[in-house]
Amino acid sequence: MFTPSPMLLKLLYTRGSLHNLPDNGGVAFSLKNRLDTVRLTRIDHVQVDGRTLGPESITLDLGDGDVRPATELSTEDGGVEFEVGRSITVRLHTEALPEGMHPVSLQFSADPFGELTVEVEDAIVQQDSRVRIPRQDGDDYSEAAIQARQRFAADFSGQQFEHLHKYSFDPHMLQGNCEHFTGVAQIPIGLAGPLRVNGEHAQGDFLIPMATTEGTLVASYNRGMQLLNLCGGVKCTVIGDAMQRAPVFVFDDARGARDFGRWVEETMTPIRAEAESTSRVAKLQYIDTYLANKFAYLRFNFSTGDAAGQNMVGRATFAACSWILENYRGAPIRHFYLESNFATDKKASQINVMRTRGKRVVAEAVIKRDILQQRMRVTPEQLAYHGQVSNVGAFLSGANNNGAHSANGITAVFIATGQDVANVAESSAGVIYSEVTPEKDLYLSMTIPSLIVATHGGGTGLATQNECLRMMNCVGRGTVNKFAEIVAGVVLAGELSLASAISSSDWVSSHEQYGRNR
């Protein structure tokens, strides 16, 4: 557990939630636990505009029909569990507030922290009369709630939908994955392979499910996989593993930021303990400190098990930063932001190419000269020279990849297996290298420095997505590196196939034959 600072306690309050209840029913606002699971044991009072309301004037709506007076909270019965992600509506039995800004203060007790205070300002605004998508507070994944949204979509758009509504799983499994669930997008899945992977974690032949609407994509990757198989398969190695969150601390001047950075380096042991107290899985490896102007950027680097881990490391970093805010005794910290844009979440960046985000994986193979010429109608010299020319083009354009199209294979596999598809922005970065061996064969390798994948959590447990992971035997504890090696092998197959097609001038004709849908 960690000690939440006053700066972080403000985040319990949901900004914009202050409102007058209908029929002079009082005033309400919302709390959402964005810190750590606790037990609420007492509500002392709420102050609004300096007016103090005791527990006898406060009611808590805990959701799912559980509404109780604040006077019922007590330490004796253990209080009420307030989990991370849960929201509670606080109702105040008082007269309505006028429009405008109002200071709000809530004093309460929570186990194991003791007495805590949240102090914020919020506004009463004119009621919003815009059309809203239907939802049900009790069970928004019920058949009634879904059908209400389906009718709403048809009425609002003036269109009828036949295929959007059809799905074969219990919508309740989507809680935490999709809000306002209305239907599904049916994306075709084609199979490529089997691909022979000679990894440290993935060993054997794997069928590759690829979800795509791009003609020739599956065929192209399948062609590359067959060529790799004829040459003994693809060798894949995970060489790095780190997931980041990068907060920033703001000081009055550069010296304050510099001294703070030194203190962080000297205080790693308790910082690590606070971060790791939030998870059984997340392990803080190290913190990189970057200084600019009067800002100290801390790049926390974690290992996250089989999960991609962005939310996990966010929570762990939040805990560590709360402890830092409470215990740093140097120059005053003027502002703090949990994410400074320096982790470059879902954005391509040079720092992730250099320092790793997610898994850093290398896929490599030696392509036999005779097989390459017979199957692809190109020589090793042609592909190696083509690679040199392409390097210049990638350099001039400032691309994050000197290969051909790693995003194609990564995206198709990501959609099929329930990965966070926006992570393709980072995962598509790649460094490809080729050379002609002394035996006149082609050595080809691809380094993917920021491959963000998971075999647990997120969308990996959903119906078809989990089936696709099971197709590759990538479900269960300790399978994420296996999956990363498979994805890297897929990428190399696609690079080999497309580079050969461009070099042999088969690219356009293949698209005309297999990819036209006009």
mmCIF file of N, CA and C in Angstrom, residues 23 30 33 35 84 97 115 125 139 162 169 207 216 238-239 290-291 338 376 384 424 431 441-442 450 457 468 481 485:
data_model
loop_
_atom_site.group_PDB
_atom_site.id
_atom_site.type_symbol
_atom_site.label_atom_id
_atom_site.label_comp_id
_atom_site.label_asym_id
_atom_site.label_seq_id
_atom_site.Cartn_x
_atom_site.Cartn_y
_atom_site.Cartn_z
ATOM 1 N N ASP A 23 -36.229 17.535 -8.600
ATOM 2 C CA ASP A 23 -37.310 17.684 -7.612
ATOM 3 C C ASP A 23 -36.780 18.109 -6.255
ATOM 4 N N SER A 30 -19.585 12.656 -7.665
ATOM 5 C CA SER A 30 -19.092 11.281 -7.819
ATOM 6 C C SER A 30 -17.630 11.175 -7.426
ATOM 7 N N ASN A 33 -12.359 5.579 -7.574
ATOM 8 C CA ASN A 33 -11.079 5.171 -7.004
ATOM 9 C C ASN A 33 -10.062 4.963 -8.117
ATOM 10 N N LEU A 35 -6.726 5.137 -7.291
ATOM 11 C CA LEU A 35 -5.480 4.984 -6.542
ATOM 12 C C LEU A 35 -5.223 3.535 -6.158
ATOM 13 N N VAL A 84 -10.377 -0.312 -6.835
ATOM 14 C CA VAL A 84 -9.872 0.515 -7.922
ATOM 15 C C VAL A 84 -10.823 0.405 -9.108
ATOM 16 N N LEU A 97 -27.751 24.100 -5.477
ATOM 17 C CA LEU A 97 -26.692 25.087 -5.633
ATOM 18 C C LEU A 97 -26.924 25.916 -6.891
ATOM 19 N N GLU A 115 -7.442 8.920 8.359
ATOM 20 C CA GLU A 115 -8.218 10.079 7.915
ATOM 21 C C GLU A 115 -7.609 10.687 6.658
ATOM 22 N N VAL A 125 -23.430 23.459 -13.789
ATOM 23 C CA VAL A 125 -23.645 24.025 -15.122
ATOM 24 C C VAL A 125 -25.064 23.735 -15.563
ATOM 25 N N ASP A 139 -27.255 -2.841 -15.419
ATOM 26 C CA ASP A 139 -26.581 -3.853 -16.246
ATOM 27 C C ASP A 139 -26.593 -3.355 -17.682
ATOM 28 N N GLU A 162 -28.446 -5.406 -40.346
ATOM 29 C CA GLU A 162 -28.679 -6.837 -40.311
ATOM 30 C C GLU A 162 -27.526 -7.596 -39.668
ATOM 31 N N PHE A 169 -21.385 -14.710 -28.341
ATOM 32 C CA PHE A 169 -20.821 -14.794 -26.994
ATOM 33 C C PHE A 169 -21.680 -13.992 -26.025
ATOM 34 N N LEU A 207 0.269 -22.370 -36.869
ATOM 35 C CA LEU A 207 -0.691 -21.713 -37.753
ATOM 36 C C LEU A 207 -0.869 -20.279 -37.290
ATOM 37 N N THR A 216 -4.362 -9.916 -50.718
ATOM 38 C CA THR A 216 -2.984 -10.381 -50.906
ATOM 39 C C THR A 216 -2.187 -10.425 -49.617
ATOM 40 N N VAL A 238 13.958 -13.093 -27.890
ATOM 41 C CA VAL A 238 13.565 -11.918 -27.097
ATOM 42 C C VAL A 238 14.807 -11.417 -26.374
ATOM 43 N N ILE A 239 15.212 -10.176 -26.667
ATOM 44 C CA ILE A 239 16.450 -9.645 -26.094
ATOM 45 C C ILE A 239 16.221 -8.495 -25.121
ATOM 46 N N TYR A 290 15.596 12.089 -16.985
ATOM 47 C CA TYR A 290 15.938 13.017 -18.060
ATOM 48 C C TYR A 290 15.553 14.424 -17.610
ATOM 49 N N LEU A 291 16.504 15.353 -17.690
ATOM 50 C CA LEU A 291 16.290 16.717 -17.217
ATOM 51 C C LEU A 291 16.251 17.682 -18.387
ATOM 52 N N LEU A 338 1.271 12.326 -13.980
ATOM 53 C CA LEU A 338 1.636 10.916 -14.040
ATOM 54 C C LEU A 338 2.226 10.538 -15.392
ATOM 55 N N MET A 376 11.192 -17.179 -55.496
ATOM 56 C CA MET A 376 10.918 -15.740 -55.526
ATOM 57 C C MET A 376 11.453 -15.036 -56.778
ATOM 58 N N ALA A 384 19.768 -7.767 -51.277
ATOM 59 C CA ALA A 384 20.687 -6.994 -50.441
ATOM 60 C C ALA A 384 20.887 -5.592 -51.002
ATOM 61 N N VAL A 424 0.117 -0.743 -32.374
ATOM 62 C CA VAL A 424 0.839 -0.916 -33.638
ATOM 63 C C VAL A 424 1.681 0.332 -33.934
ATOM 64 N N VAL A 431 14.005 -2.504 -37.477
ATOM 65 C CA VAL A 431 15.316 -2.323 -38.094
ATOM 66 C C VAL A 431 15.645 -3.615 -38.834
ATOM 67 N N ASP A 441 24.413 -17.159 -49.945
ATOM 68 C CA ASP A 441 23.018 -17.171 -49.515
ATOM 69 C C ASP A 441 22.662 -15.790 -48.958
ATOM 70 N N LEU A 442 21.401 -15.628 -48.559
ATOM 71 C CA LEU A 442 20.937 -14.345 -48.015
ATOM 72 C C LEU A 442 20.697 -14.481 -46.517
ATOM 73 N N SER A 450 10.022 -2.473 -30.022
ATOM 74 C CA SER A 450 8.942 -2.088 -29.097
ATOM 75 C C SER A 450 7.662 -2.839 -29.451
ATOM 76 N N GLY A 457 -5.100 -10.668 -20.031
ATOM 77 C CA GLY A 457 -5.643 -9.335 -19.823
ATOM 78 C C GLY A 457 -6.072 -8.684 -21.130
ATOM 79 N N CYS A 468 -8.063 -17.693 -31.168
ATOM 80 C CA CYS A 468 -6.904 -17.501 -32.047
ATOM 81 C C CYS A 468 -5.597 -17.661 -31.282
ATOM 82 N N ASN A 481 6.306 -14.406 -24.105
ATOM 83 C CA ASN A 481 7.528 -14.387 -24.916
ATOM 84 C C ASN A 481 7.424 -15.338 -26.109
ATOM 85 N N GLU A 485 7.824 -14.092 -29.993
ATOM 86 C CA GLU A 485 8.707 -14.714 -30.985
ATOM 87 C C GLU A 485 7.936 -15.102 -32.245
#
